[in-house]
Coordinates of C-alpha atoms and ligand atoms in Angstrom, one line a residue:
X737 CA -11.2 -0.7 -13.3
X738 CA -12.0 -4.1 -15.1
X739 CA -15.1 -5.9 -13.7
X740 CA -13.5 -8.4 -11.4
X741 CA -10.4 -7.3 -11.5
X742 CA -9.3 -6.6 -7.4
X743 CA -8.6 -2.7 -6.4
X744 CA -4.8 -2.9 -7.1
X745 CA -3.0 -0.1 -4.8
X746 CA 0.8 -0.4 -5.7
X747 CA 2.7 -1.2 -8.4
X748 CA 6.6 -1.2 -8.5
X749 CA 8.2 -2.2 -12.5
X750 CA 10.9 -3.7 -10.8
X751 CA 12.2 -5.6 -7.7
X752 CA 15.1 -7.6 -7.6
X753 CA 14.0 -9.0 -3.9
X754 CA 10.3 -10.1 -3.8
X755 CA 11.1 -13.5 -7.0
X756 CA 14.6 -15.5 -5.5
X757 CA 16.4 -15.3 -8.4
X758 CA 14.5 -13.1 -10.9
X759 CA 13.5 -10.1 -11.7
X760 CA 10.1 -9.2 -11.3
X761 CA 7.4 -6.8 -11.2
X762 CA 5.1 -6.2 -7.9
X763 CA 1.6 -5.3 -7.5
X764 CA -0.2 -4.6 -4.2
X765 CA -3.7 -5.6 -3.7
X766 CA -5.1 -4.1 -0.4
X767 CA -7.2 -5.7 2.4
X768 CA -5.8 -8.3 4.9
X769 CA -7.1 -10.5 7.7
X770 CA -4.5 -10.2 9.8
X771 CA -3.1 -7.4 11.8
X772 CA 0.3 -8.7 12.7
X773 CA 2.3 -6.0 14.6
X774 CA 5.1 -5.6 13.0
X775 CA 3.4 -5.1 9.7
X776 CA 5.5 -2.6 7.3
X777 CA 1.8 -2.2 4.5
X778 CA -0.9 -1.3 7.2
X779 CA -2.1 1.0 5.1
X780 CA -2.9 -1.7 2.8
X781 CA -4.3 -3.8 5.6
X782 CA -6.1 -0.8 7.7
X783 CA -7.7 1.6 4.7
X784 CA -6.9 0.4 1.1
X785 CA -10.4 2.5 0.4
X786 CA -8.4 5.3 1.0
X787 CA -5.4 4.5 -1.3
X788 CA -5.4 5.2 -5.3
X789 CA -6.7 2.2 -7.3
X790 CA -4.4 2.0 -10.1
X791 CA -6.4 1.2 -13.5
X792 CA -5.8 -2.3 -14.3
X793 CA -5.3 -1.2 -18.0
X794 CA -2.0 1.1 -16.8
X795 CA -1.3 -2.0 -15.4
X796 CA -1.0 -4.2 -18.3
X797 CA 0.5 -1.1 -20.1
X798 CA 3.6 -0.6 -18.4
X799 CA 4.5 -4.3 -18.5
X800 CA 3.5 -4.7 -21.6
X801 CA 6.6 -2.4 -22.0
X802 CA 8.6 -4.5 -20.0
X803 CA 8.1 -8.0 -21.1
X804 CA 11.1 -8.9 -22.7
X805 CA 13.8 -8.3 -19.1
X806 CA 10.9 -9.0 -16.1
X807 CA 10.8 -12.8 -15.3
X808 CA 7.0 -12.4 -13.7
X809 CA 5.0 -10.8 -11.6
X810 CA 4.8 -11.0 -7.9
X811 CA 1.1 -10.7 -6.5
X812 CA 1.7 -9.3 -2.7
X813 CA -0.7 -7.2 -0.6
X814 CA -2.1 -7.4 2.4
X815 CA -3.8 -10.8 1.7
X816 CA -4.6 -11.5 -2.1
X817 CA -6.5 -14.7 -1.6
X818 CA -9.1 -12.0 -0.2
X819 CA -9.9 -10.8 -3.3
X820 CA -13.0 -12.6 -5.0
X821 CA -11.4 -11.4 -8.2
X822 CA -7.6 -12.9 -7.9
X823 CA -8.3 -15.8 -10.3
X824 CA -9.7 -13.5 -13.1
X825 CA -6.3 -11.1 -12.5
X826 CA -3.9 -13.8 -12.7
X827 CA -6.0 -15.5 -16.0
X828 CA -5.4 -12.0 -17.7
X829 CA -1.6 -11.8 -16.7
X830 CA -1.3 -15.7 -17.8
X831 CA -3.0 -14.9 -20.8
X832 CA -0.4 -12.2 -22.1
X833 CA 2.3 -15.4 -20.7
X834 CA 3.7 -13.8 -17.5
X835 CA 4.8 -16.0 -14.9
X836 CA 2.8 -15.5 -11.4
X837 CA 4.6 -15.7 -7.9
X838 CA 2.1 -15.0 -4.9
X839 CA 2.6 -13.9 -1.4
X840 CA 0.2 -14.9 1.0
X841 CA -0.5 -15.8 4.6
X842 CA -2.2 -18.9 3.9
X843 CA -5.4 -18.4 5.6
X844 CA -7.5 -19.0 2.5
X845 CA -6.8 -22.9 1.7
X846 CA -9.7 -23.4 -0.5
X847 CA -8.3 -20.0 -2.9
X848 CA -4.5 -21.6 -3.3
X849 CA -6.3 -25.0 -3.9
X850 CA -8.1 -23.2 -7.0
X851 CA -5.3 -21.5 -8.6
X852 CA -2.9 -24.4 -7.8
X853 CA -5.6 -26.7 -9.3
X854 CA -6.0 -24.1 -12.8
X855 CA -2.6 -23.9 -13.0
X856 CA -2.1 -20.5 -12.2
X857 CA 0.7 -20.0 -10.0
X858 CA 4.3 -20.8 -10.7
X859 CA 5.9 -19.4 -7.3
X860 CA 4.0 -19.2 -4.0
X861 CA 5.5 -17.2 -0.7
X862 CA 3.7 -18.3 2.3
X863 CA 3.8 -16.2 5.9
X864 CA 4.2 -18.7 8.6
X865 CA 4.1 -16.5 11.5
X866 CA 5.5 -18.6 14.5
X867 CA 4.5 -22.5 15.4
X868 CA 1.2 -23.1 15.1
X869 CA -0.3 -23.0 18.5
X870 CA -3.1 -21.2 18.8
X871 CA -1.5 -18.2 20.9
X872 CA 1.6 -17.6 20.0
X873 CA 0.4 -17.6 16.6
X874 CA -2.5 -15.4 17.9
X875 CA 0.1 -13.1 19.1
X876 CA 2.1 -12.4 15.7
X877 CA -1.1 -12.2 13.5
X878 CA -2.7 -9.5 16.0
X879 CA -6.0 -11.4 16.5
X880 CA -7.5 -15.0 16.1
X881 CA -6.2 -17.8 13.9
X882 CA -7.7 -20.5 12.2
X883 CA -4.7 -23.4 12.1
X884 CA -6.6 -25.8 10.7
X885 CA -6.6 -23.3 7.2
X886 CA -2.6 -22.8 8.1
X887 CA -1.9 -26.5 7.7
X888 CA -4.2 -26.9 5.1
X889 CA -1.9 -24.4 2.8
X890 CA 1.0 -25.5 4.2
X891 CA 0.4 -28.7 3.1
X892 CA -1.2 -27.8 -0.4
X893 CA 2.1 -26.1 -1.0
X894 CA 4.6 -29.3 0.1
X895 CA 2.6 -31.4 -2.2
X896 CA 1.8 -29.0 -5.4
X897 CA 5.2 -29.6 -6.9
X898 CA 6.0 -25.8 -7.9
X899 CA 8.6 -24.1 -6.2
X900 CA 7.6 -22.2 -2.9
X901 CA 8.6 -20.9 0.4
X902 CA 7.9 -21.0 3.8
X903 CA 8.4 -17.6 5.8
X904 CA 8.9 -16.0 9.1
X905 CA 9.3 -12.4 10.3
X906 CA 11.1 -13.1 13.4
X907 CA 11.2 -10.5 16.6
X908 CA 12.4 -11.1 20.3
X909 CA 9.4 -10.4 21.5
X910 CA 7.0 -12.5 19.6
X911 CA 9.5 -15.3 18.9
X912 CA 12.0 -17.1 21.6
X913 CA 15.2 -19.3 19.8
X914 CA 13.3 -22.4 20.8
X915 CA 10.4 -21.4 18.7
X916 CA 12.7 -20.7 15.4
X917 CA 14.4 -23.8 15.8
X918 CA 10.8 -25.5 16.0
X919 CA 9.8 -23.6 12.9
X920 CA 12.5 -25.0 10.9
X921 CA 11.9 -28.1 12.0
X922 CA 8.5 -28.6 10.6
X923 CA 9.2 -28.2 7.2
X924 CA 11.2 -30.7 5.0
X925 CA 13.9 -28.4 3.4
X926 CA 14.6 -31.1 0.4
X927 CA 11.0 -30.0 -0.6
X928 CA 10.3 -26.5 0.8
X929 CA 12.5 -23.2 0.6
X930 CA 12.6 -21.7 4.2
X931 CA 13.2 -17.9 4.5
X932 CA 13.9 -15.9 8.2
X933 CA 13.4 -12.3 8.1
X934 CA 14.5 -10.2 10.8
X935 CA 12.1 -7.5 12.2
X936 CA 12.4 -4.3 11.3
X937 CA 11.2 -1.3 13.6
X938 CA 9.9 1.0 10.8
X939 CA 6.5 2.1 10.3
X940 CA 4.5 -0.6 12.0
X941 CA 1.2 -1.4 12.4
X942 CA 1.3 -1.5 16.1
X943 CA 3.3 1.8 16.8
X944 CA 4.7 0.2 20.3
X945 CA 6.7 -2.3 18.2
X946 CA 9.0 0.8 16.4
X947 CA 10.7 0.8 19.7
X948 CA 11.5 -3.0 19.9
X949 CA 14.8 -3.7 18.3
X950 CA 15.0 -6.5 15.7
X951 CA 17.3 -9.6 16.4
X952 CA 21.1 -8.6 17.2
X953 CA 23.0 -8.9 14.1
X954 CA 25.1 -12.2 15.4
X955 CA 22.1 -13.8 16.9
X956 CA 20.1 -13.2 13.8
X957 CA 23.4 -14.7 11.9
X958 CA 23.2 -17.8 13.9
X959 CA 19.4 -18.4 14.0
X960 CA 19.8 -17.8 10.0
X961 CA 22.1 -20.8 10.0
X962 CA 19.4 -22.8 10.9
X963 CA 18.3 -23.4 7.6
X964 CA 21.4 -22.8 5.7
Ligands
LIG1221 S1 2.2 -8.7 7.6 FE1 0.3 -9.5 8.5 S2 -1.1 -7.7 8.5 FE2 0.6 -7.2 7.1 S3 -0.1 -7.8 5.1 FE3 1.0 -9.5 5.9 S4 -0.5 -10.8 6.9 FE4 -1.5 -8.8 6.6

């Protein structure tokens, strides 16, 4: 592994799904803050020691190879802001001229301040779990929450100018309709993309939550129209 370089646990060459409208590459980066229940990558978020580190040098490698069809590279985890060596990884992949996209939970302000200020990032996903009081949001992250650091990213995204979004896992029983229709309403949608994902029972962090069911399909339809 390169000095600095964070432990990077999963690499896919390709996903159509992870970059709206391109095609990009996806690395994992383990460790997370949270322990949301319905997480799909706990074993990114509960023992990344125990997970592969894939050399950094593979890394560059295989999209070296693939420069010329990928759009950029997505930078998901767990929680990548986490990672005292983030900044020097994205540096290396701007370096070769890769366009970065991050996913984050947006509990490291003073992080997405830094690479927004060095011009790092040119797509940011943020997790917004639910609305931000204090336990409902406690609820969905699986422990304590510091909103102030929410906000703070919230609003370091609505004013950095680069494209972004804004989302939300939804399930029945962490979110009611009146606290989607409160989500939506927080963000301006001339400035921010907003994204609603339905839960999925499979492989969760909290094993109770793989017998909840998700949103029924028309109710998920109609709560999805929300920010059509
Ligand atoms: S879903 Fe929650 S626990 Fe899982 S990686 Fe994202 S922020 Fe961390």
């Amino acid at each position: 592994m390169s000095a600095g370089i964070p432990p990077i646990k999963g690499f896919l060459e390709t996903s159509f799904i992870d970059w709206p409208g391109k095609l990009c590459a996806i690395l994992f980066v383990g460790g997370c803050n949270f322990r949301c229940p319905f997480c799909h990558n706990h074993p990114l978020v509960l023992a990344p020691e125990g997970m592969e580190t894939i050399p950094f040098a593979e890394i560059m490698s295989r999209l070296a190879a693939r420069k010329n069809w990928l759009a950029g590279i997505c930078i998901s985890g767990g929680e990548p802001t986490l990672s005292p060596g983030l900044p020097q990884m994205i540096a290396r992949f701007k370096a070769e001229g890769w366009a970065i996209k991050l996913d984050t939970n947006g509990t490291r302000p003073e992080v997405l301040a830094q690479l927004l200020g060095d011009n790092l990032l040119d797509m940011v996903a943020m997790d917004v779990k639910t609305v931000l009081e204090q336990e409902k949001y406690a609820r969905c992250a699986g422990g304590a929450v510091d909103l102030g650091a929410i906000r703070e990213s919230i609003d370091l995204l609505r004013e950095s100018g680069i494209p972004h979004e804004f989302r939300m896992t939804i399930a029945p029983s962490l979110h009611t309709e009146e606290d989607i229709v409160a989500w939506t309403q927080q963000f301006d949608r001339s400035r921010s993309r907003l994204t609603l994902q339905n839960f999925n029972p499979r492989t969760t962090l909290d094993v109770r939550y793989e017998k909840e069911p998700g949103f029924a399909p028309e109710i998920f339809s109609r709560l999805s129209a929300l920010i059509a």
